[in-house]
Coordinates of C-alpha atoms and ligand atoms in Angstrom, one line a residue:
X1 CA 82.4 -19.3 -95.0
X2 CA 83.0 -22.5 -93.9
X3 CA 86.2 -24.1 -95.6
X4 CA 85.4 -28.1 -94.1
X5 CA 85.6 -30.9 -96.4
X6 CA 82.0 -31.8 -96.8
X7 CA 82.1 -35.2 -98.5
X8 CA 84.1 -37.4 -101.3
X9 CA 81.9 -39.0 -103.9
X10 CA 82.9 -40.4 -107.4
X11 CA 80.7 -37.7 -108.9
X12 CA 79.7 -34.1 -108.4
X13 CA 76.8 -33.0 -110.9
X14 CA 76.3 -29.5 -110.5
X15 CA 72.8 -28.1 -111.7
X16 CA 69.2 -29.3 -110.8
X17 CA 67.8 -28.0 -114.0
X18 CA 66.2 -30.8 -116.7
X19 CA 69.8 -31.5 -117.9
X20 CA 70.9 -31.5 -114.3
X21 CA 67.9 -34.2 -114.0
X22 CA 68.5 -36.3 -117.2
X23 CA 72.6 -36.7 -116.5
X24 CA 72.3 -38.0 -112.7
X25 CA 69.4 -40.7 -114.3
X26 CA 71.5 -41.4 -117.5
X27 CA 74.7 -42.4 -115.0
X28 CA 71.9 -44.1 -112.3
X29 CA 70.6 -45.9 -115.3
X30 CA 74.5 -47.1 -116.0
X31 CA 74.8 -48.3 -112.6
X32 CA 76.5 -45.1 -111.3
X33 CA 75.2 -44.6 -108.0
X34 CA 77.5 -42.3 -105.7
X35 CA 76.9 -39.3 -107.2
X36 CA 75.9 -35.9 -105.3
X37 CA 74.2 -33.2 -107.0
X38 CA 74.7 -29.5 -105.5
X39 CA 72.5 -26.8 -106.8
X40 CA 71.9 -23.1 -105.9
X41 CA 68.5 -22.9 -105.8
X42 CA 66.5 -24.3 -103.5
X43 CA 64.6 -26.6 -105.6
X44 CA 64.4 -28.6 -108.8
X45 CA 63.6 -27.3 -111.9
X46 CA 66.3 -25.1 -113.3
X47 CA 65.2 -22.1 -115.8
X48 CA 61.4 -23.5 -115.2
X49 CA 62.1 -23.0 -111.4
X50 CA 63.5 -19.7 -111.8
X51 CA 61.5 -17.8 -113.8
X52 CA 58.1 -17.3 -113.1
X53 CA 56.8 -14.0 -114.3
X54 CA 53.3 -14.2 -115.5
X55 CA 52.8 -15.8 -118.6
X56 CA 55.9 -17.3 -118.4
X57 CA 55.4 -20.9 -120.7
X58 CA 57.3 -22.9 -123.1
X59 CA 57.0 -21.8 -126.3
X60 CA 57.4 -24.9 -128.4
X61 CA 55.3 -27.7 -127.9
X62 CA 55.3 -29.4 -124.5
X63 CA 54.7 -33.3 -125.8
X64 CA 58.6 -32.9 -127.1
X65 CA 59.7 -31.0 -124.5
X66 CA 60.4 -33.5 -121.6
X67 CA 62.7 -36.3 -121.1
X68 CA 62.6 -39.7 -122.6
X69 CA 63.0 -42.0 -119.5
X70 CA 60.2 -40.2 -118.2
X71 CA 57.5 -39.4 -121.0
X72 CA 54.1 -37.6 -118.9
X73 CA 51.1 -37.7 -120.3
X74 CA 49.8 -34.9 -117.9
X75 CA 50.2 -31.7 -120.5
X76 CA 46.9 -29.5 -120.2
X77 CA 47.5 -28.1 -123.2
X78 CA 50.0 -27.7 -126.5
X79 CA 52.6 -25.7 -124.3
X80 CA 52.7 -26.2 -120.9
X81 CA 52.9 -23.4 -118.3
X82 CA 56.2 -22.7 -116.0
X83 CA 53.9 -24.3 -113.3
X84 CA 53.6 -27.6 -115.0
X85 CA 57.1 -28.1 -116.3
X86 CA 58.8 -27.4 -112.9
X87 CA 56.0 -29.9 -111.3
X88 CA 56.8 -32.2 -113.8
X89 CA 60.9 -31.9 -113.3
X90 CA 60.4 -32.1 -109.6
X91 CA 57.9 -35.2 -110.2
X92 CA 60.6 -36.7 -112.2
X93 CA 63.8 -36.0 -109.4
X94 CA 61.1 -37.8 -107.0
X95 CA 60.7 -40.7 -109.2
X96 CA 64.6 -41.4 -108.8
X97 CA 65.3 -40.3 -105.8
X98 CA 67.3 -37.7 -106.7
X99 CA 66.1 -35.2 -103.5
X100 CA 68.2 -37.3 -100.8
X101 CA 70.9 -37.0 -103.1
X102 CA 70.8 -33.4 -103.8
X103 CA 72.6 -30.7 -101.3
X104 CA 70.3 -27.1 -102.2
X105 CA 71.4 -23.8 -101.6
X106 CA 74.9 -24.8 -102.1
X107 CA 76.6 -23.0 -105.0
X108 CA 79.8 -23.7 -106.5
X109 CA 82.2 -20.8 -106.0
X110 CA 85.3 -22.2 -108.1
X111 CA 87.0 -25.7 -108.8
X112 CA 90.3 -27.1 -109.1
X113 CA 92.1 -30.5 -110.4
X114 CA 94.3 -31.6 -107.5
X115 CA 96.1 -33.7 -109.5
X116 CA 98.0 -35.6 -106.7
X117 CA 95.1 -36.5 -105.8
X118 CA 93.6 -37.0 -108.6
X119 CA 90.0 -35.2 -108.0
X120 CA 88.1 -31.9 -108.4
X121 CA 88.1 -30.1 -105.1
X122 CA 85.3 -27.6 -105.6
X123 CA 84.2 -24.7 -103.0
X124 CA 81.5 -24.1 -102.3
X125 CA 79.6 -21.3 -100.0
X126 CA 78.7 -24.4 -98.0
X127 CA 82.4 -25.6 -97.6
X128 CA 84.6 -28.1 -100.1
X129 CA 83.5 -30.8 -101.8
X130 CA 85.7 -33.5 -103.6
X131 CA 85.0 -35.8 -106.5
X132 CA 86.8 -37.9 -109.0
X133 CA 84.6 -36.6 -111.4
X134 CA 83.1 -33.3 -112.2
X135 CA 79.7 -32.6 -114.4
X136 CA 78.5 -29.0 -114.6
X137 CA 75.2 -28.9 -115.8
X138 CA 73.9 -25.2 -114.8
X139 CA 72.7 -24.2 -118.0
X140 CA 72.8 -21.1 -120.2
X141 CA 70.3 -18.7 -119.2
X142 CA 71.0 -18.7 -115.6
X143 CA 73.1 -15.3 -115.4
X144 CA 70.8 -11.9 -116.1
X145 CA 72.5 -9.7 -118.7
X146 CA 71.2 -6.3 -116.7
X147 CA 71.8 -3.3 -119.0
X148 CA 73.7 0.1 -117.7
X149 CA 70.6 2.2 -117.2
X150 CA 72.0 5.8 -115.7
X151 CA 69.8 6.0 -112.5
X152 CA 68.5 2.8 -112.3
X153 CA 69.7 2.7 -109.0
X154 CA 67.9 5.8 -108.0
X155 CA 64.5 4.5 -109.4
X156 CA 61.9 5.1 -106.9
X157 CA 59.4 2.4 -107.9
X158 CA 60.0 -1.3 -108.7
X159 CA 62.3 -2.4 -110.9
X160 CA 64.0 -6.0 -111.7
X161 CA 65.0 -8.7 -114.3
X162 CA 62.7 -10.7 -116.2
X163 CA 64.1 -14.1 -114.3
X164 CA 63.7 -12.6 -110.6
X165 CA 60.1 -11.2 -110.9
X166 CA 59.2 -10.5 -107.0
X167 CA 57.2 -13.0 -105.5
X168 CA 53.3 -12.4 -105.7
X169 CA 53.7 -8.9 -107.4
X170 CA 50.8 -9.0 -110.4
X171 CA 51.3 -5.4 -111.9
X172 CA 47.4 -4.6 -111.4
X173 CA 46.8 -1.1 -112.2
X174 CA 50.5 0.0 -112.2
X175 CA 52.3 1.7 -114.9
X176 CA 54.8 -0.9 -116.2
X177 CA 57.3 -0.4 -118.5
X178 CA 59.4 -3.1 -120.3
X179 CA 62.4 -3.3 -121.8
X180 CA 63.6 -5.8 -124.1
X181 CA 61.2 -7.9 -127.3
X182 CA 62.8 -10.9 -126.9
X183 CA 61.0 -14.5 -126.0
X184 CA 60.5 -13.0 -121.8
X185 CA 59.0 -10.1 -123.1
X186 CA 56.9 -11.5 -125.5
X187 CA 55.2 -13.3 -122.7
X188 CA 55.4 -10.3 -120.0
X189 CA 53.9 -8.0 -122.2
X190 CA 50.1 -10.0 -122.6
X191 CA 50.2 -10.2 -119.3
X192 CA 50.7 -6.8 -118.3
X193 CA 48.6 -5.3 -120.8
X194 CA 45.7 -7.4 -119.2
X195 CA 45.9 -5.9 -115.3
X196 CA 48.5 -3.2 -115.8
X197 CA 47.2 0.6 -116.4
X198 CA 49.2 1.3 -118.8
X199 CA 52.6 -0.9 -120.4
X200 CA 55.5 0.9 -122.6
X201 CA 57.6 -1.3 -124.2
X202 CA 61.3 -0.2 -125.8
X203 CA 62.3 -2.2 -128.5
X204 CA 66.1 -1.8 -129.3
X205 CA 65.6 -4.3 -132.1
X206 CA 62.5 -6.0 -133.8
X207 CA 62.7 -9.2 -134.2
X208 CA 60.6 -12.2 -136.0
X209 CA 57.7 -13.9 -134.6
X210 CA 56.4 -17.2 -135.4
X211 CA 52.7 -18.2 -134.4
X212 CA 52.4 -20.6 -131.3
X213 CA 49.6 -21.9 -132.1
X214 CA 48.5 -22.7 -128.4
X215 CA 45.5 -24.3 -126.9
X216 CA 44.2 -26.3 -124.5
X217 CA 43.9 -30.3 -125.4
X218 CA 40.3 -30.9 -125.4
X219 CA 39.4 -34.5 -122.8
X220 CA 39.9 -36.4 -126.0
X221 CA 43.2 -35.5 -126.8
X222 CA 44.1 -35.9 -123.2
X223 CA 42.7 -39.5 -123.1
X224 CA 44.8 -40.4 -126.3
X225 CA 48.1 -38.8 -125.1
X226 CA 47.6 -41.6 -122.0
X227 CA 47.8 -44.2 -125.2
X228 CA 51.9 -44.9 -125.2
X229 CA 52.0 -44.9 -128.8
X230 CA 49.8 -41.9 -129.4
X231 CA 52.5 -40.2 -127.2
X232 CA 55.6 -41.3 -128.7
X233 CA 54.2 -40.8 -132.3
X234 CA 53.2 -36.7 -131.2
X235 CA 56.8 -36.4 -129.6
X236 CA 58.6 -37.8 -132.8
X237 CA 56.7 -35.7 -134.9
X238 CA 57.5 -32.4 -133.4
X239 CA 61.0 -33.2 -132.5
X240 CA 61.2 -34.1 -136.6
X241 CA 59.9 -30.4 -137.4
X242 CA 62.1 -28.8 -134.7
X243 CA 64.9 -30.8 -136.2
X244 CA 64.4 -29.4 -139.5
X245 CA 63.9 -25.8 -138.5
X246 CA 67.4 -25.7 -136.6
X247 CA 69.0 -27.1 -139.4
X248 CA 67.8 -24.9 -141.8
X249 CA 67.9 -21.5 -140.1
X250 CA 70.5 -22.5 -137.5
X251 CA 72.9 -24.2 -139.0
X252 CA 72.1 -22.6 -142.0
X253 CA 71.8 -26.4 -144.1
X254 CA 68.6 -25.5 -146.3
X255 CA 68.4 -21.7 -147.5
X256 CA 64.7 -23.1 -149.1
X257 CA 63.4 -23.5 -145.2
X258 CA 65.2 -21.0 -143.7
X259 CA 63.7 -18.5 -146.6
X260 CA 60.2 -20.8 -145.8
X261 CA 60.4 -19.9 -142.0
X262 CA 60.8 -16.5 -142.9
X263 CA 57.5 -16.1 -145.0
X264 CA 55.9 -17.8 -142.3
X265 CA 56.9 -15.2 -139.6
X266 CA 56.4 -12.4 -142.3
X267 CA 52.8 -13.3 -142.9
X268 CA 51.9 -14.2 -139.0
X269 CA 53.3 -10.1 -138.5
X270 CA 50.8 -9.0 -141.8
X271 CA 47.6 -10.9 -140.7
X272 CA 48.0 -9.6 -136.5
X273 CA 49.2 -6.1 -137.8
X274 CA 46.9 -3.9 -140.0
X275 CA 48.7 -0.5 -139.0
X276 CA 51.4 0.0 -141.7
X277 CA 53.4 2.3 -139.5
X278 CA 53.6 0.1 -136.6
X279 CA 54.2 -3.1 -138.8
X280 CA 57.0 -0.9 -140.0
X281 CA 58.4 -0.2 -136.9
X282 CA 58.6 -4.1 -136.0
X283 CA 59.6 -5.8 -139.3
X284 CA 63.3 -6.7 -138.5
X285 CA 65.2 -6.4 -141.3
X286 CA 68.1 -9.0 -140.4
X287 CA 67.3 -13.0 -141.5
X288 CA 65.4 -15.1 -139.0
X289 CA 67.3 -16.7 -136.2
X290 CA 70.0 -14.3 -136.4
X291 CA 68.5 -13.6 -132.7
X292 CA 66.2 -16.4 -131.6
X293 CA 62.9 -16.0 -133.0
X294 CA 59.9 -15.2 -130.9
X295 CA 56.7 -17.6 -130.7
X296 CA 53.9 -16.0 -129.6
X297 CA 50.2 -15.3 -130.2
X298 CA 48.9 -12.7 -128.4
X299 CA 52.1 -10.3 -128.7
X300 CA 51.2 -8.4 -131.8
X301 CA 47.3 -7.9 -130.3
X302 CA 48.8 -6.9 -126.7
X303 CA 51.1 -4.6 -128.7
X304 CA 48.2 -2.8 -130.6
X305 CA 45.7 -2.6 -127.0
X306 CA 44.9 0.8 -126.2
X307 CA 47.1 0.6 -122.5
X308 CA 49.9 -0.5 -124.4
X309 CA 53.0 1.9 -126.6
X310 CA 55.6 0.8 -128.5
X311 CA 58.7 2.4 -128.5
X312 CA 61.1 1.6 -130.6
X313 CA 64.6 2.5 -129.1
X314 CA 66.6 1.3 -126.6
X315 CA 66.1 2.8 -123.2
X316 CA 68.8 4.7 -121.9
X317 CA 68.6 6.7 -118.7
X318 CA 66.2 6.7 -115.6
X319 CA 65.1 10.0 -113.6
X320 CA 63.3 9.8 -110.6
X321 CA 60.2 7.8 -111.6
X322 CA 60.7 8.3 -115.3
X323 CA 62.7 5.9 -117.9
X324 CA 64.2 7.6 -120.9
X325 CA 64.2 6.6 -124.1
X326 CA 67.2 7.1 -126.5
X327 CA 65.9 9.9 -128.4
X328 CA 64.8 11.2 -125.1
X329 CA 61.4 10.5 -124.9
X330 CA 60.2 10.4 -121.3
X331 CA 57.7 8.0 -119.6
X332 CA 56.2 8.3 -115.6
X333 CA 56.2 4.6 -114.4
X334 CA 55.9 2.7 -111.5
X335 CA 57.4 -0.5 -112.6
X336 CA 60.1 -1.2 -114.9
X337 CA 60.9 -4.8 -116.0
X338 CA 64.1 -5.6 -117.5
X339 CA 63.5 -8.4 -120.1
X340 CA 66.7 -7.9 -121.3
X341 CA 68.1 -11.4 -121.4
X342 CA 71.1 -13.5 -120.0
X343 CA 75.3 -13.9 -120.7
X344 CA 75.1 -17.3 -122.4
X345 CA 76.8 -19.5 -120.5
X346 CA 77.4 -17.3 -117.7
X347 CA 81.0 -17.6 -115.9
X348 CA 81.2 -21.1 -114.8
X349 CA 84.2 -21.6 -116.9
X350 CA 85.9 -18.7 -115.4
X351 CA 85.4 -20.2 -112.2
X352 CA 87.0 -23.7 -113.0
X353 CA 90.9 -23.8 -112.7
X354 CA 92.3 -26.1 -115.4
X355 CA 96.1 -28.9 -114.3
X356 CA 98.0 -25.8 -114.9
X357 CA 96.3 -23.5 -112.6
X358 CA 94.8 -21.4 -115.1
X359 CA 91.0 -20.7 -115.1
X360 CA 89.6 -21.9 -118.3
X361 CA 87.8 -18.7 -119.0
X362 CA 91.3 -17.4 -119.0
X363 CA 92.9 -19.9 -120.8
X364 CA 90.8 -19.8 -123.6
X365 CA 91.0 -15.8 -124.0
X366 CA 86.8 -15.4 -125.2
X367 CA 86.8 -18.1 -127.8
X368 CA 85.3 -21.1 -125.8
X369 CA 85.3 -24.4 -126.8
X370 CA 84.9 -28.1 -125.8
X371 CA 85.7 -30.9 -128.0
X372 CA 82.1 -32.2 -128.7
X373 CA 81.0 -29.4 -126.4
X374 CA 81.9 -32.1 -123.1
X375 CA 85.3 -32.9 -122.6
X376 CA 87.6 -29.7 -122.2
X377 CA 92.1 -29.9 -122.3
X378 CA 93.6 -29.1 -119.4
X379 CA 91.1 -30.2 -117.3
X380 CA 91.2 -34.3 -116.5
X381 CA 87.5 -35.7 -115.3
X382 CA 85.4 -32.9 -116.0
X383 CA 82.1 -33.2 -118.4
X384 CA 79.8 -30.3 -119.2
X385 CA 76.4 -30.7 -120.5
X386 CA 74.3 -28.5 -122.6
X387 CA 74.6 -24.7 -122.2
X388 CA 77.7 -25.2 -119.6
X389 CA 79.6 -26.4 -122.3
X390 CA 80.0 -24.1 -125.5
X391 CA 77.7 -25.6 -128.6
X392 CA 75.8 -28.1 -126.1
X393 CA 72.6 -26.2 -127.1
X394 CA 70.0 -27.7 -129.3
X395 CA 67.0 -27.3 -130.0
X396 CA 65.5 -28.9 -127.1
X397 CA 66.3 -27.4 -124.0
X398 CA 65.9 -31.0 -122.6
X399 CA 67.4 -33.0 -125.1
X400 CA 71.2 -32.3 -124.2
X401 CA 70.8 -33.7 -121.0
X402 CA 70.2 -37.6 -122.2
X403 CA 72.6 -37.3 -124.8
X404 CA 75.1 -35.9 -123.1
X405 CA 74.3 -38.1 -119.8
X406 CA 74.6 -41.5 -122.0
X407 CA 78.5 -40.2 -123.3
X408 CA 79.7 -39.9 -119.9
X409 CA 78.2 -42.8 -118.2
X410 CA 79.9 -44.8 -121.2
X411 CA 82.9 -42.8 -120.4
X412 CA 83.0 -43.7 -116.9
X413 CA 81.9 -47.3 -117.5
X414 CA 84.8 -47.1 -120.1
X415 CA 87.7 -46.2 -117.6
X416 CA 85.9 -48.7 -114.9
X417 CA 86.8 -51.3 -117.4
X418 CA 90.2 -50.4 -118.3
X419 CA 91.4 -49.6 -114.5
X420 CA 91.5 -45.6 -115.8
X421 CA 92.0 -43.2 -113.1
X422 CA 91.6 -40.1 -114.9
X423 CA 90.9 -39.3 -118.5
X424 CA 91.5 -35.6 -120.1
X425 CA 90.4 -34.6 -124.2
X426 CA 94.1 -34.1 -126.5
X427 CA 94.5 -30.4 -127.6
X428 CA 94.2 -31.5 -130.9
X429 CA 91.2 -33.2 -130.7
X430 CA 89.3 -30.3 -129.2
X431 CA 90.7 -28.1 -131.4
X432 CA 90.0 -29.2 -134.0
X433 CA 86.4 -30.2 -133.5
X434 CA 85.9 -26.8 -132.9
X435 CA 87.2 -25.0 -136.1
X436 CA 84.7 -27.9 -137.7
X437 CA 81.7 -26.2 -135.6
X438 CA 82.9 -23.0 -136.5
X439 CA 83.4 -23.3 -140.1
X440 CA 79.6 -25.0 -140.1
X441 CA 78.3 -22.2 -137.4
X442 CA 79.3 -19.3 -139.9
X443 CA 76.6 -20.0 -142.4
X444 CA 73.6 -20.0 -139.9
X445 CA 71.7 -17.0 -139.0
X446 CA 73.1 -16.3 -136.0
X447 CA 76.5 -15.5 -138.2
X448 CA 75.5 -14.7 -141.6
X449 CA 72.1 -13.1 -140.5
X450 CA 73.0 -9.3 -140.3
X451 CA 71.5 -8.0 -137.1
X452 CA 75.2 -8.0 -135.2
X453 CA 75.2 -8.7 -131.7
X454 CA 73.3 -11.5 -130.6
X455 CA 73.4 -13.7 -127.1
X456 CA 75.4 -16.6 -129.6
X457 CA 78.8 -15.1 -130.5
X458 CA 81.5 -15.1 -128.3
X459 CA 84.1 -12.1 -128.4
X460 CA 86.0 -13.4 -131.5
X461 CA 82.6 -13.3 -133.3
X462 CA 82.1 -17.2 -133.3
X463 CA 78.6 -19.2 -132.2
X464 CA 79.5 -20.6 -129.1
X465 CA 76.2 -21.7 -128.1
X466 CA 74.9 -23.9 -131.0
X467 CA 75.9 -27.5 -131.7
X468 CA 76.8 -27.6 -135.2
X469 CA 74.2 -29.7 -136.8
X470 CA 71.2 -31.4 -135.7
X471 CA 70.2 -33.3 -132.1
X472 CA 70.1 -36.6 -134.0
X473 CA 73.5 -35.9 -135.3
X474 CA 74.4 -35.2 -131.9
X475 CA 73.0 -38.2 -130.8
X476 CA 74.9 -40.1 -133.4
X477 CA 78.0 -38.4 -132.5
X478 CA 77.9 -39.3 -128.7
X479 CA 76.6 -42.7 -128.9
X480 CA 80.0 -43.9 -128.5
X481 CA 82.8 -43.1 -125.7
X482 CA 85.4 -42.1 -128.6
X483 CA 88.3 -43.0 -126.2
X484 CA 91.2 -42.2 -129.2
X485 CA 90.6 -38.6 -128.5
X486 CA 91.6 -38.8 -125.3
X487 CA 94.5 -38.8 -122.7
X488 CA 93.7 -41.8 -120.4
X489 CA 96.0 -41.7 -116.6
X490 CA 96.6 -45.1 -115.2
X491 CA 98.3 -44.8 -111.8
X492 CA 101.3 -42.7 -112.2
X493 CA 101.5 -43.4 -116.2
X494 CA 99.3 -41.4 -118.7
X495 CA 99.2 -42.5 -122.1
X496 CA 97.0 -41.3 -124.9
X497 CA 94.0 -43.7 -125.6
X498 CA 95.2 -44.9 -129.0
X499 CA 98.5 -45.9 -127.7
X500 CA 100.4 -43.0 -128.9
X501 CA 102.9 -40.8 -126.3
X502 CA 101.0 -37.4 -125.0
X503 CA 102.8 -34.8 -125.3
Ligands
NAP1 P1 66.8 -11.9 -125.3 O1 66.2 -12.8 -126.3 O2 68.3 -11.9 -125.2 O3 66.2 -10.5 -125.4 C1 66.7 -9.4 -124.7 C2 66.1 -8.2 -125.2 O4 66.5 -7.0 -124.5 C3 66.4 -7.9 -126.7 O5 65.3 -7.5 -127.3 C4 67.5 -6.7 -126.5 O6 67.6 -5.9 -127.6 C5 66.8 -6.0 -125.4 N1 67.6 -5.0 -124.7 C6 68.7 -5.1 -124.0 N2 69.0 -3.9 -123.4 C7 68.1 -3.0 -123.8 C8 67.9 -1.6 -123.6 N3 68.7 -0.9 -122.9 N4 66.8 -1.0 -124.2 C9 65.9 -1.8 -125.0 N5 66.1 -3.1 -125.2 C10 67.2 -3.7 -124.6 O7 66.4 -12.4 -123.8 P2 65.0 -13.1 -123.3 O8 63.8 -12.6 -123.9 O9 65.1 -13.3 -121.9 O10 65.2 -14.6 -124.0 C11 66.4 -15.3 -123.8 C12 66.2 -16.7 -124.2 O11 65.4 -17.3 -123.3 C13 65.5 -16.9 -125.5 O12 66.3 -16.8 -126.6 C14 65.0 -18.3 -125.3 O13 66.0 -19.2 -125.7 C15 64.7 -18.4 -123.9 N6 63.3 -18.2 -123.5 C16 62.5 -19.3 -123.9 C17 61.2 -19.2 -123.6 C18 60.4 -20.4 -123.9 O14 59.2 -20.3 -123.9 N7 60.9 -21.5 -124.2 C19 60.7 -18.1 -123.0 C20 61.5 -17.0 -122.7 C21 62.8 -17.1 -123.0 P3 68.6 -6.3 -128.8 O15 68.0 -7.3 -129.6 O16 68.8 -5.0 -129.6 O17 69.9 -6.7 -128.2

């Protein structure tokens, strides 16, 4: 590995996801122009970019899901494809230039606060990089969560995660089994069951499904969505009803919804499923959004197609060219995907070193937190946007990314103004934003919904991926740099923002 300094710039953004996309405009937008972005992959696009098994689509309606400085009106239909969103992220990185500013393959290894020098010195697998300022932006489902399966290793036909489907492999005619119901097998499993001979699915737990309600805009539609305010009015509309679902089942605001959302889910399983055993065997009986709901349409009819099985346990043990099923029931396959979903978060905060030389991960011993899920003590300059900071998730896997973008660029443009060097969130502040998030947190379904484990809680039981209320009230809640929360460093003095002694 090389160990070279590759560059100084003011800011490092790492991630080239949406988020990745909407930050580097937000601080281009505020005049915040030397700025690099360093990403692993070798393109745009993030999670839309990295996955792309067939089927693989958003599953909530594509006119809110994109950025507002860049509204398309290009959507084929009421939920785009993994093809269309990545070709519309990369569209959008063209539109501001963001691929001459981006270094790809080039993934950060660990990071540290020099604070001498006052910058982040991050490795990389491509040598160092130095900034005054550090945004991580690489999102929450980046990391596979990849079961222990005794044998897997010695399987003797194909077998691989949900997010790293091989290239060009269709599943025509093969035996296929996968493992997992959540929203990536919801989507694997139609397609499978359409070319593949035969498809077994293990189900560890069932979980609730709401209708997608898909379909193609008809030329009409299309030609209206090109009208601005046809566009906007579609996007606020959605966003409204996505608002009020998180709230409710969420953040657990409005029982009546929640309880609403429920019946709806209830009734979508009773109209697809007329076999009372098998609507048994996939009624879940912990609340909705205890584990994110599904949204599919053709799940429950792939599930009852004559090539397809259901098995309802967890899959435990491979032999040869079968997988195992708890109860040991035994199935000959030559494919087994692993739909089996992603550590939240993954371990970028284990890899950041906080002033004191402890990693964050470490210093914050499985509880993780960030004071409005950027800014995090003990570690000056550094901002973390969406899933890369603990509760940055909303509803909108897009939205983050603006919000969060506009906070820091009025953070930076803040310090500009005041001759700030260096600016770091007070203990207390963090603290005690958290215990707020955690207190609201315990009432959604993701706490109080009874199924356990989910991808949410961290190891003290807490949600760590929610933000505790809606994206509006996030919205509201970073439209100002809040500057009294923070330490600000001014040469060799530091004082805290409201004119108070630090400790
Ligand atoms: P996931 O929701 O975490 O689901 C993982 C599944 O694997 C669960 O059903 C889990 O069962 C199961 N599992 C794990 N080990 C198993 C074993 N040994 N045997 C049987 N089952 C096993 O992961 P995901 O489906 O990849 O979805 C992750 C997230 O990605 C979603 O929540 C969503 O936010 C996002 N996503 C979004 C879209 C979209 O269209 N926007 C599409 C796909 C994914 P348990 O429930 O018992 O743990």
């Amino acid at each position: 590995m090389a160990l070279t300094i590759v560059e100084h710039t003011r800011v490092l953004i790492v991630g080239s996801g949406g988020n990745g996309i909407a930050t580097a405009v937000c601080l281009q937008q505020a005049g915040i122009t030397d700025f690099r972005i360093l990403t692993k992959h070798d393109e745009f696009g993030g999670t839309w970019y990295q996955n792309t098994y067939p089927g693989c689509a958003v599953d909530v309606p594509s006119s809110a899901y994109q950025l507002g400085c860049s509204l398309t009106d290009q959507w084929t239909a009421t939920h785009a494809s993994q093809a269309e969103l990545a070709k519309y992220l990369q569209q959008v990185a063209t539109d501001f230039g963001l691929y001459e500013r981006t270094h790809f393959r080039t993934e950060l290894l660990s990071a540290e606060w020099v604070d001498d020098r006052r910058r982040w010195s991050v490795t990389t697998n491509n040598g160092i990089y130095t900034a005054d300022v550090l945004i991580l932006v690489t999102g929450f489902l980046e990391e596979p969560s990849v079961p222990k399966i005794n044998g897997a290793t010695e399987f003797g036909g194909r077998i691989f995660h949900s997010s790293l489907w091989p290239r060009g492999y269709t599943g025509q005619g093969d035996r296929v089994a996968v493992v997992g119901t959540g929203s990536s097998s919801l989507q694997i499993v139609p397609a499978m069951q359409k070319v593949a001979s035969s498809v077994v699915v293990f189900q560890r737990t069932p979980q609730w499904i709401l209708p997608k309600e898909y379909r193609q805009f008809t030329e009409e539609e299309r030609r209206q969505l090109q009208e601005p305010e046809v566009l906007h009015k579609v996007r606020d509309e959605v966003r409204r009803n996505m608002e009020q679902m998180w709230s409710a089942v969420f953040v657990g605001d409005d029982p009546e919804v929640a309880a609403a959302v429920e019946a709806e889910a209830r009734k979508h399983l009773e109209s697809q499923v007329i076999d009372p055993e098998l609507r048994r065997l996939i009624t879940p009986t912990h609340r909705l959004g205890c584990k994110r709901q599904g949204i599919s349409d053709d799940y429950y009819p792939a599930l009852q197609a004559e090539n397809v099985q259901l098995v309802p346990e967890a899959a435990v043990k491979i032999n040869g060219s079968t997988i195992v099923s708890a109860s040991g029931r035994s199935f000959e396959v030559d494919t087994i995907v692993l739909a089996t979903g992603f550590n939240f978060g993954g371990s970028i905060l284990s890899r950041i070193k906080r002033r004191d030389g402890v990693t964050v991960g470490d210093y914050q011993q499985g509880h993780p937190r960030a004071y409005k899920a950027v800014t995090v003590c003990g570690c000056p300059n550094l901002f973390l946007v969406g899933g890369a900071g603990p509760n940055g998730q909303s509803w909108n896997g897009l939205g983050a990314g603006e919000i969060v973008g506009g906070y820091i660029a009025k953070a930076l443009t803040w310090m500009r103004e005041n001759g700030i060097e260096a600016i770091e969130v007070l203990e207390a502040a963090e603290l005690s934003w958290k215990r707020n998030a955690d207190a609201i947190l315990a009432r959604g379904a993701s706490i109080a919904g009874g199924c356990g484990a989910n991808y949410s809680l961290d190891e003290h039981g807490y949600n760590k991926a929610a933000w505790p209320g809606t994206e509006s009230n996030m919205r509201r809640e970073l439209s100002v740099f809040d500057h009294t929360a923070y330490i600000a460093i001014r040469g060799v003095n530091s004082v805290a923002c409201d004119g108070r002694t630090p400790n």
